């Protein structure tokens, strides 16, 4: 039975107001290290405690390709006595921070699609971390936009956006929704351990949004038919965060290291690259396509070297911005939003019938790919 086409008809991007350069980040981190080592000088001298090592701009740029990142609030992150953002709590009757940035990105995506909130009948709020358990952020966003239908939150870490796009496409195909808004509010600064030099440079804040609807209802000039979606997960502890609602009952320290992001970066690199390349290859093959036919790959933005290797495995050539654009240098790793930022910024030059692949990979492990063709 042939299925009626489903399209991505608009995208939006909320960019936080503040930027932290690598130089600013390293200066603050090294001030924290000096402070920490001075405070524990006698224990370090007695061999009871290890001295912390300084970070460096050169290492960060060479190891990751990251040059700066946007954040919701930088003064707290750069304060060596604090090292995390300063955010104000809001009263219950005010829009929450995650919902606020999602509404901003969502409105942009709807405007691009030629739609308003009233046209939306499903909102999926998909991100690595949610502000609270209930009421769900998606329902708050649905309410703020004047949307109908239903909304729910979902988290699959870095793959939250691609996994949500599959749910949106399926909902439109099944007729349970006509127009789905997927939003990815990633305030990664809240769950990054800024005092750990192995990861303090990795993440940035942002929010992306995508409108998914039937081709028959789409009116935008720039639409992308979704030819297929493919999701995969495989259990791994190499990227982990034990923050959760049972922490209090476990009597565990809410500020302990395991309550923020931690990873075995080398292992992630080695294990995820072949998984992601094989996943994309098999997805394309299942659609009767080959990597050589793909005009552009909008890959997850975690590490420059990872993307270079994935493209080399897939296309047998060095990565080129025209084939696999990078946004990592400016935004850092924005978790699920990364591949969508790349799609948002780098698609205007493609022509009708051009093929593209949006692909995410990360914690779980989780991998999601969306194969699209410009209408
Ligand atoms: N400055 C100077 N030196 C450093 C620093 C630093 N900042 N950090 C580490 N070093 C040192 C190390 O100690 C090590 O020293 P030695 O050789 O003596 O042991 C040396 O530099 C090399 O360290 P690594 O081998 O760790 O360095 P790599 O070249 O592997 O680079 C990376 C580290 C950049 C982390 C790299 O491994 C990488 O990018 N891996 C993949 C990471 C990835 O893709 N992760 C995905 C996670 S994101 C996700 O799934 C979403 C989760 C939810 C988000 C939540 C938000 C907070």
Tab-separated table of C-alpha atoms and ligand atoms in Angstrom:
chain	number	residue	atom	x	y	z
A	1	UNK	CA	0.000	0.000	0.000
A	2	UNK	CA	1.541	3.341	-0.943
A	3	UNK	CA	1.757	5.891	1.851
A	4	UNK	CA	0.913	9.547	1.355
A	5	UNK	CA	4.056	11.651	1.706
A	6	UNK	CA	4.989	13.314	4.974
A	7	UNK	CA	7.224	16.370	4.961
A	8	UNK	CA	9.360	18.556	7.180
A	9	UNK	CA	7.975	21.981	6.311
A	10	UNK	CA	9.804	24.331	8.680
A	11	UNK	CA	12.593	24.602	11.227
A	12	UNK	CA	13.404	27.106	13.971
A	13	UNK	CA	16.395	27.866	16.174
A	14	UNK	CA	16.594	29.649	19.504
A	15	UNK	CA	20.144	30.805	20.223
A	16	UNK	CA	20.905	31.786	23.831
A	17	UNK	CA	22.074	35.345	24.473
A	18	UNK	CA	25.507	34.557	25.926
A	19	UNK	CA	28.684	33.059	24.425
A	20	UNK	CA	31.643	31.463	26.209
A	21	UNK	CA	34.850	31.263	24.174
A	22	UNK	CA	37.424	28.533	24.842
A	23	UNK	CA	39.823	31.190	26.203
A	24	UNK	CA	37.234	32.420	28.746
A	25	UNK	CA	36.320	28.862	29.701
A	26	UNK	CA	39.914	27.746	30.215
A	27	UNK	CA	40.772	30.874	32.209
A	28	UNK	CA	37.896	30.205	34.636
A	29	UNK	CA	38.657	26.471	34.815
A	30	UNK	CA	42.343	27.049	35.536
A	31	UNK	CA	41.461	29.602	38.242
A	32	UNK	CA	39.246	26.904	39.806
A	33	UNK	CA	42.126	24.387	39.591
A	34	UNK	CA	44.596	26.817	41.234
A	35	UNK	CA	42.084	27.542	43.980
A	36	UNK	CA	41.350	23.844	44.554
A	37	UNK	CA	45.043	22.856	44.605
A	38	UNK	CA	45.897	25.695	47.045
A	39	UNK	CA	43.025	24.670	49.315
A	40	UNK	CA	44.212	21.041	49.387
A	41	UNK	CA	47.966	21.756	49.240
A	42	UNK	CA	48.922	19.755	52.336
A	43	UNK	CA	46.849	16.694	51.328
A	44	UNK	CA	48.346	16.855	47.816
A	45	UNK	CA	51.889	17.162	49.270
A	46	UNK	CA	51.194	14.161	51.530
A	47	UNK	CA	50.029	12.126	48.539
A	48	UNK	CA	46.520	11.803	49.978
A	49	UNK	CA	44.931	13.715	47.167
A	50	UNK	CA	45.777	14.260	43.495
A	51	UNK	CA	46.408	17.766	42.205
A	52	UNK	CA	43.949	18.840	39.483
A	53	UNK	CA	45.502	19.464	36.061
A	54	UNK	CA	44.861	22.617	34.047
A	55	UNK	CA	42.882	22.661	30.803
A	56	UNK	CA	44.071	24.217	27.534
A	57	UNK	CA	42.520	25.895	24.502
A	58	UNK	CA	44.870	23.977	22.201
A	59	UNK	CA	43.716	20.602	23.564
A	60	UNK	CA	40.039	21.511	23.281
A	61	UNK	CA	40.291	22.672	19.682
A	62	UNK	CA	42.461	19.752	18.583
A	63	UNK	CA	40.462	17.049	20.411
A	64	UNK	CA	36.972	18.313	19.599
A	65	UNK	CA	36.851	21.083	16.964
A	66	UNK	CA	34.871	23.248	19.406
A	67	UNK	CA	35.725	26.964	19.568
A	68	UNK	CA	32.863	28.436	21.594
A	69	UNK	CA	29.383	27.683	22.883
A	70	UNK	CA	26.130	29.544	23.611
A	71	UNK	CA	24.791	29.341	27.163
A	72	UNK	CA	21.731	30.636	28.966
A	73	UNK	CA	23.886	32.221	31.689
A	74	UNK	CA	27.660	32.501	31.738
A	75	UNK	CA	28.616	34.384	34.934
A	76	UNK	CA	27.915	31.375	37.164
A	77	UNK	CA	29.811	29.005	34.860
A	78	UNK	CA	32.842	31.305	34.799
A	79	UNK	CA	32.837	31.942	38.550
A	80	UNK	CA	35.633	29.667	39.908
A	81	UNK	CA	33.771	29.447	43.227
A	82	UNK	CA	30.604	28.131	41.526
A	83	UNK	CA	31.114	26.625	38.027
A	84	UNK	CA	27.478	26.217	36.960
A	85	UNK	CA	24.864	28.648	35.604
A	86	UNK	CA	22.897	31.062	37.811
A	87	UNK	CA	19.246	30.637	36.909
A	88	UNK	CA	16.289	32.176	38.714
A	89	UNK	CA	13.436	29.953	39.900
A	90	UNK	CA	10.091	30.976	38.398
A	91	UNK	CA	6.626	30.948	39.957
A	92	UNK	CA	4.272	28.154	38.832
A	93	UNK	CA	2.094	30.563	36.841
A	94	UNK	CA	5.035	31.709	34.656
A	95	UNK	CA	6.287	29.950	31.537
A	96	UNK	CA	9.195	27.678	32.528
A	97	UNK	CA	12.621	28.244	30.986
A	98	UNK	CA	12.590	25.102	28.837
A	99	UNK	CA	9.102	25.924	27.571
A	100	UNK	CA	10.092	29.550	26.889
A	101	UNK	CA	12.965	28.702	24.565
A	102	UNK	CA	10.908	25.932	22.925
A	103	UNK	CA	8.046	28.372	22.240
A	104	UNK	CA	10.550	30.781	20.649
A	105	UNK	CA	12.063	28.123	18.361
A	106	UNK	CA	8.605	26.622	17.758
A	107	UNK	CA	7.130	29.948	16.609
A	108	UNK	CA	10.021	30.381	14.146
A	109	UNK	CA	9.490	26.878	12.738
A	110	UNK	CA	5.736	27.462	12.411
A	111	UNK	CA	6.304	30.812	10.642
A	112	UNK	CA	8.685	29.071	8.199
A	113	UNK	CA	6.006	26.432	7.556
A	114	UNK	CA	3.303	29.080	7.102
A	115	UNK	CA	1.406	27.761	10.145
A	116	UNK	CA	0.229	29.092	13.492
A	117	UNK	CA	-0.132	27.380	16.863
A	118	UNK	CA	-3.796	26.714	16.057
A	119	UNK	CA	-2.729	24.429	13.164
A	120	UNK	CA	-0.675	22.201	15.490
A	121	UNK	CA	-2.356	19.138	16.986
A	122	UNK	CA	0.651	17.418	18.571
A	123	UNK	CA	3.693	18.793	20.408
A	124	UNK	CA	6.658	16.555	21.176
A	125	UNK	CA	9.184	18.025	23.576
A	126	UNK	CA	12.286	15.891	23.030
A	127	UNK	CA	15.561	16.666	24.816
A	128	UNK	CA	18.293	15.149	27.002
A	129	UNK	CA	16.999	16.690	30.215
A	130	UNK	CA	13.561	17.858	31.304
A	131	UNK	CA	12.994	20.672	33.749
A	132	UNK	CA	10.516	18.679	35.828
A	133	UNK	CA	8.476	15.498	35.650
A	134	UNK	CA	4.994	17.039	35.420
A	135	UNK	CA	3.039	18.746	34.053
A	136	UNK	CA	5.006	17.867	30.960
A	137	UNK	CA	6.835	20.664	29.155
A	138	UNK	CA	5.156	19.629	25.887
A	139	UNK	CA	1.714	20.359	27.377
A	140	UNK	CA	2.929	23.710	28.688
A	141	UNK	CA	4.272	24.558	25.206
A	142	UNK	CA	1.036	23.334	23.566
A	143	UNK	CA	-0.904	25.676	25.879
A	144	UNK	CA	1.420	28.660	25.261
A	145	UNK	CA	1.145	28.231	21.472
A	146	UNK	CA	-2.629	27.779	21.468
A	147	UNK	CA	-2.204	24.325	19.905
A	148	UNK	CA	-4.778	21.526	20.084
A	149	UNK	CA	-4.458	17.750	20.219
A	150	UNK	CA	-1.895	16.355	22.598
A	151	UNK	CA	1.686	16.746	23.791
A	152	UNK	CA	4.261	14.641	25.591
A	153	UNK	CA	7.898	14.784	26.671
A	154	UNK	CA	10.462	12.223	25.613
A	155	UNK	CA	14.181	11.779	26.204
A	156	UNK	CA	16.679	9.670	24.286
A	157	UNK	CA	19.704	11.883	25.063
A	158	UNK	CA	21.480	13.005	21.876
A	159	UNK	CA	18.983	11.143	19.712
A	160	UNK	CA	15.881	12.767	21.179
A	161	UNK	CA	15.173	14.881	18.069
A	162	UNK	CA	15.472	12.129	15.453
A	163	UNK	CA	13.482	9.699	17.620
A	164	UNK	CA	10.764	12.369	17.983
A	165	UNK	CA	10.727	13.038	14.236
A	166	UNK	CA	9.955	9.339	13.709
A	167	UNK	CA	7.057	9.566	16.197
A	168	UNK	CA	5.815	12.694	14.383
A	169	UNK	CA	6.034	11.084	10.943
A	170	UNK	CA	4.213	7.968	12.191
A	171	UNK	CA	1.485	10.070	13.833
A	172	UNK	CA	0.837	11.964	10.592
A	173	UNK	CA	0.894	8.716	8.570
A	174	UNK	CA	-1.497	7.032	11.007
A	175	UNK	CA	-3.797	10.058	11.000
A	176	UNK	CA	-3.548	10.601	14.776
A	177	UNK	CA	-2.141	14.091	14.118
A	178	UNK	CA	-2.097	16.416	11.119
A	179	UNK	CA	0.624	18.844	12.083
A	180	UNK	CA	3.280	17.951	14.681
A	181	UNK	CA	5.708	20.387	16.283
A	182	UNK	CA	8.915	18.756	17.580
A	183	UNK	CA	10.975	20.958	19.929
A	184	UNK	CA	14.422	20.233	21.420
A	185	UNK	CA	15.233	22.593	24.299
A	186	UNK	CA	18.763	21.581	25.303
A	187	UNK	CA	19.997	23.470	28.368
A	188	UNK	CA	23.027	21.217	28.664
A	189	UNK	CA	24.837	23.743	30.899
A	190	UNK	CA	22.581	22.651	33.767
A	191	UNK	CA	23.882	19.085	33.677
A	192	UNK	CA	27.476	19.515	32.602
A	193	UNK	CA	30.273	19.124	35.157
A	194	UNK	CA	32.140	22.325	34.391
A	195	UNK	CA	34.831	21.342	36.976
A	196	UNK	CA	35.906	18.197	35.081
A	197	UNK	CA	38.571	18.984	32.469
A	198	UNK	CA	37.743	15.838	30.475
A	199	UNK	CA	34.327	17.241	29.570
A	200	UNK	CA	34.076	20.887	30.668
A	201	UNK	CA	34.322	22.169	27.085
A	202	UNK	CA	31.941	19.764	25.383
A	203	UNK	CA	28.425	21.221	25.556
A	204	UNK	CA	26.363	24.298	24.676
A	205	UNK	CA	22.739	25.440	25.086
A	206	UNK	CA	20.232	25.909	22.276
A	207	UNK	CA	16.707	24.950	21.175
A	208	UNK	CA	15.620	23.662	17.775
A	209	UNK	CA	12.147	23.049	16.372
A	210	UNK	CA	10.793	21.095	13.387
A	211	UNK	CA	7.313	21.056	11.830
A	212	UNK	CA	6.148	17.703	10.413
A	213	UNK	CA	2.929	17.459	8.374
A	214	UNK	CA	1.358	15.722	5.384
A	215	UNK	CA	2.616	16.956	2.015
A	216	UNK	CA	-1.033	17.563	1.153
A	217	UNK	CA	-1.393	20.258	3.839
A	218	UNK	CA	2.055	21.862	3.372
A	219	UNK	CA	2.137	25.351	1.869
A	220	UNK	CA	5.782	26.333	2.494
A	221	UNK	CA	8.134	26.765	-0.469
A	222	UNK	CA	10.896	24.779	1.260
A	223	UNK	CA	9.655	21.275	2.136
A	224	UNK	CA	11.490	17.969	2.582
A	225	UNK	CA	9.796	14.629	2.064
A	226	UNK	CA	10.713	12.103	4.743
A	227	UNK	CA	11.626	8.960	2.771
A	228	UNK	CA	12.308	6.939	5.899
A	229	UNK	CA	13.325	6.940	9.550
A	230	UNK	CA	15.379	4.334	11.390
A	231	UNK	CA	16.090	4.100	15.107
A	232	UNK	CA	18.453	1.847	17.060
A	233	UNK	CA	19.604	1.521	20.662
A	234	UNK	CA	22.272	-0.592	22.313
A	235	UNK	CA	22.916	-0.474	26.058
A	236	UNK	CA	26.157	1.179	27.190
A	237	UNK	CA	27.324	2.813	30.427
A	238	UNK	CA	29.975	4.861	28.638
A	239	UNK	CA	27.820	8.006	28.765
A	240	UNK	CA	25.874	8.219	31.995
A	241	UNK	CA	24.165	10.545	34.483
A	242	UNK	CA	22.620	9.162	37.712
A	243	UNK	CA	20.622	12.291	38.535
A	244	UNK	CA	17.036	11.271	39.228
A	245	UNK	CA	13.980	11.448	41.418
A	246	UNK	CA	15.088	8.539	43.629
A	247	UNK	CA	18.318	10.325	44.698
A	248	UNK	CA	16.631	11.670	47.844
A	249	UNK	CA	15.365	8.239	48.891
A	250	UNK	CA	18.788	6.758	48.232
A	251	UNK	CA	20.248	9.387	50.583
A	252	UNK	CA	22.789	10.142	47.880
A	253	UNK	CA	24.616	13.454	47.584
A	254	UNK	CA	22.838	15.609	44.966
A	255	UNK	CA	26.178	17.304	44.132
A	256	UNK	CA	28.152	14.044	43.746
A	257	UNK	CA	30.062	13.627	40.476
A	258	UNK	CA	27.764	10.888	39.198
A	259	UNK	CA	24.758	13.298	39.265
A	260	UNK	CA	26.055	15.198	36.234
A	261	UNK	CA	27.188	14.142	32.758
A	262	UNK	CA	30.182	11.813	32.614
A	263	UNK	CA	31.597	9.698	29.835
A	264	UNK	CA	34.415	7.498	28.614
A	265	UNK	CA	35.072	9.767	25.618
A	266	UNK	CA	37.618	7.526	23.883
A	267	UNK	CA	35.383	4.449	24.111
A	268	UNK	CA	32.384	6.428	22.865
A	269	UNK	CA	34.420	7.651	19.932
A	270	UNK	CA	35.669	4.164	18.992
A	271	UNK	CA	32.371	2.333	19.452
A	272	UNK	CA	29.887	4.841	18.065
A	273	UNK	CA	31.674	5.756	14.803
A	274	UNK	CA	31.320	2.264	13.206
A	275	UNK	CA	27.788	1.892	14.606
A	276	UNK	CA	26.656	5.207	13.101
A	277	UNK	CA	28.294	4.556	9.706
A	278	UNK	CA	26.737	1.061	9.472
A	279	UNK	CA	23.366	2.384	10.598
A	280	UNK	CA	23.247	5.049	7.872
A	281	UNK	CA	24.530	2.606	5.248
A	282	UNK	CA	21.843	0.027	6.111
A	283	UNK	CA	19.107	2.638	6.285
A	284	UNK	CA	19.962	3.927	2.810
A	285	UNK	CA	20.245	0.374	1.473
A	286	UNK	CA	16.782	-0.444	2.803
A	287	UNK	CA	15.442	2.480	0.792
A	288	UNK	CA	17.260	1.302	-2.363
A	289	UNK	CA	19.797	4.128	-2.035
A	290	UNK	CA	23.561	4.382	-1.601
A	291	UNK	CA	25.731	6.947	0.280
A	292	UNK	CA	27.068	8.178	-3.089
A	293	UNK	CA	23.574	9.435	-3.951
A	294	UNK	CA	23.363	11.553	-0.795
A	295	UNK	CA	23.927	15.236	-1.445
A	296	UNK	CA	24.302	16.189	2.237
A	297	UNK	CA	24.734	14.579	5.656
A	298	UNK	CA	23.538	16.641	8.617
A	299	UNK	CA	25.339	14.646	11.317
A	300	UNK	CA	25.180	14.842	15.096
A	301	UNK	CA	27.689	17.416	16.280
A	302	UNK	CA	29.761	15.894	19.090
A	303	UNK	CA	33.271	15.772	17.728
A	304	UNK	CA	34.942	16.848	14.481
A	305	UNK	CA	36.994	13.641	14.263
A	306	UNK	CA	33.917	11.422	14.688
A	307	UNK	CA	32.151	13.115	11.768
A	308	UNK	CA	35.280	12.914	9.609
A	309	UNK	CA	35.574	9.170	10.204
A	310	UNK	CA	31.881	8.470	9.645
A	311	UNK	CA	31.960	10.277	6.291
A	312	UNK	CA	35.161	8.486	5.314
A	313	UNK	CA	33.546	5.123	6.040
A	314	UNK	CA	30.379	6.065	4.165
A	315	UNK	CA	31.582	8.077	1.213
A	316	UNK	CA	35.229	7.005	1.008
A	317	UNK	CA	36.349	10.625	0.999
A	318	UNK	CA	37.547	13.319	3.371
A	319	UNK	CA	34.786	15.272	5.015
A	320	UNK	CA	33.955	18.512	3.238
A	321	UNK	CA	31.605	21.181	4.602
A	322	UNK	CA	29.520	20.875	1.447
A	323	UNK	CA	28.928	17.158	2.115
A	324	UNK	CA	28.724	17.221	5.934
A	325	UNK	CA	28.551	20.740	7.336
A	326	UNK	CA	29.866	21.409	10.840
A	327	UNK	CA	28.257	23.740	13.346
A	328	UNK	CA	30.208	22.293	16.270
A	329	UNK	CA	32.856	25.024	16.187
A	330	UNK	CA	30.258	27.703	16.988
A	331	UNK	CA	27.691	25.776	19.090
A	332	UNK	CA	29.705	22.897	20.661
A	333	UNK	CA	27.725	19.688	21.307
A	334	UNK	CA	24.097	20.704	21.783
A	335	UNK	CA	22.994	17.101	22.269
A	336	UNK	CA	19.835	16.283	20.252
A	337	UNK	CA	19.713	19.730	18.618
A	338	UNK	CA	23.074	19.438	16.795
A	339	UNK	CA	22.021	17.682	13.583
A	340	UNK	CA	18.896	19.869	13.419
A	341	UNK	CA	20.979	23.071	13.708
A	342	UNK	CA	23.101	21.771	10.803
A	343	UNK	CA	19.903	21.064	8.796
A	344	UNK	CA	18.488	24.497	9.727
A	345	UNK	CA	21.562	26.452	8.620
A	346	UNK	CA	22.791	24.351	5.704
A	347	UNK	CA	20.017	23.329	3.319
A	348	UNK	CA	19.067	26.478	1.379
A	349	UNK	CA	21.506	25.696	-1.456
A	350	UNK	CA	20.117	22.218	-2.204
A	351	UNK	CA	17.891	21.624	-5.247
A	352	UNK	CA	14.639	19.713	-5.733
A	353	UNK	CA	15.203	15.915	-5.649
A	354	UNK	CA	18.478	16.304	-3.693
A	355	UNK	CA	18.807	13.638	-0.987
A	356	UNK	CA	19.954	14.240	2.565
A	357	UNK	CA	20.425	12.317	5.822
A	358	UNK	CA	19.877	13.767	9.298
A	359	UNK	CA	21.605	11.491	11.822
A	360	UNK	CA	22.112	11.614	15.580
A	361	UNK	CA	24.160	9.347	17.859
A	362	UNK	CA	24.951	9.401	21.543
A	363	UNK	CA	24.070	8.187	25.007
A	364	UNK	CA	22.165	4.948	25.373
A	365	UNK	CA	23.784	4.247	22.909
A	366	UNK	CA	21.146	5.607	20.597
A	367	UNK	CA	21.228	6.291	16.856
A	368	UNK	CA	18.484	7.831	14.743
A	369	UNK	CA	18.477	8.646	11.029
A	370	UNK	CA	15.980	10.498	8.859
A	371	UNK	CA	16.386	10.301	5.076
A	372	UNK	CA	14.864	13.298	3.293
A	373	UNK	CA	14.415	14.498	-0.301
A	374	UNK	CA	13.912	18.124	-1.211
A	375	UNK	CA	10.467	18.596	-2.789
B	1	LIG	N1	42.924	20.027	28.563
B	1	LIG	C1	44.132	19.430	28.455
B	1	LIG	N2	44.290	18.095	28.482
B	1	LIG	C2	43.199	17.328	28.637
B	1	LIG	C3	41.916	17.880	28.774
B	1	LIG	C4	41.797	19.287	28.735
B	1	LIG	N3	40.616	19.907	28.847
B	1	LIG	N4	41.014	16.880	28.908
B	1	LIG	C5	41.700	15.732	28.866
B	1	LIG	N5	43.020	15.985	28.720
B	1	LIG	C6	44.116	15.011	28.637
B	1	LIG	C7	43.700	13.663	29.210
B	1	LIG	O1	43.895	13.620	30.581
B	1	LIG	C8	44.613	12.712	28.446
B	1	LIG	O2	45.857	12.668	29.081
B	1	LIG	P1	46.680	11.284	29.137
B	1	LIG	O3	46.981	10.948	27.703
B	1	LIG	O4	47.873	11.642	29.955
B	1	LIG	O5	45.764	10.280	29.780
B	1	LIG	C9	44.802	13.383	27.093
B	1	LIG	O6	44.436	14.767	27.269
B	1	LIG	C10	43.922	12.785	26.017
B	1	LIG	O7	42.578	12.589	26.551
B	1	LIG	P2	41.478	11.794	25.787
B	1	LIG	O8	42.026	10.537	25.203
B	1	LIG	O9	40.258	11.699	26.649
B	1	LIG	O10	41.161	12.838	24.604
B	1	LIG	P3	40.427	12.567	23.261
B	1	LIG	O11	41.355	12.842	22.176
B	1	LIG	O12	39.685	11.254	23.262
B	1	LIG	O13	39.294	13.699	23.276
B	1	LIG	C11	36.898	13.848	23.656
B	1	LIG	C12	38.291	13.715	24.284
B	1	LIG	C13	36.829	15.222	22.959
B	1	LIG	C14	35.883	13.779	24.756
B	1	LIG	C15	36.656	12.742	22.603
B	1	LIG	O14	36.973	11.483	23.136
B	1	LIG	C16	35.227	12.694	22.129
B	1	LIG	O15	34.692	13.633	21.584
B	1	LIG	N6	34.563	11.528	22.273
B	1	LIG	C17	33.185	11.357	21.843
B	1	LIG	C18	32.304	12.031	22.783
B	1	LIG	C19	30.846	11.908	22.407
B	1	LIG	O16	30.465	11.853	21.281
B	1	LIG	N7	30.056	11.929	23.385
B	1	LIG	C20	28.664	11.948	23.165
B	1	LIG	C21	28.074	12.377	24.427
B	1	LIG	S1	26.822	13.451	24.224
B	1	LIG	C22	25.304	12.670	24.489
B	1	LIG	O17	25.089	11.538	24.213
B	1	LIG	C23	24.246	13.510	25.106
B	1	LIG	C24	24.224	13.249	26.565
B	1	LIG	C25	23.298	14.182	27.254
B	1	LIG	C26	23.782	15.583	27.335
B	1	LIG	C27	23.724	16.123	28.722
B	1	LIG	C28	24.298	17.533	28.852
B	1	LIG	C29	25.236	17.801	29.945
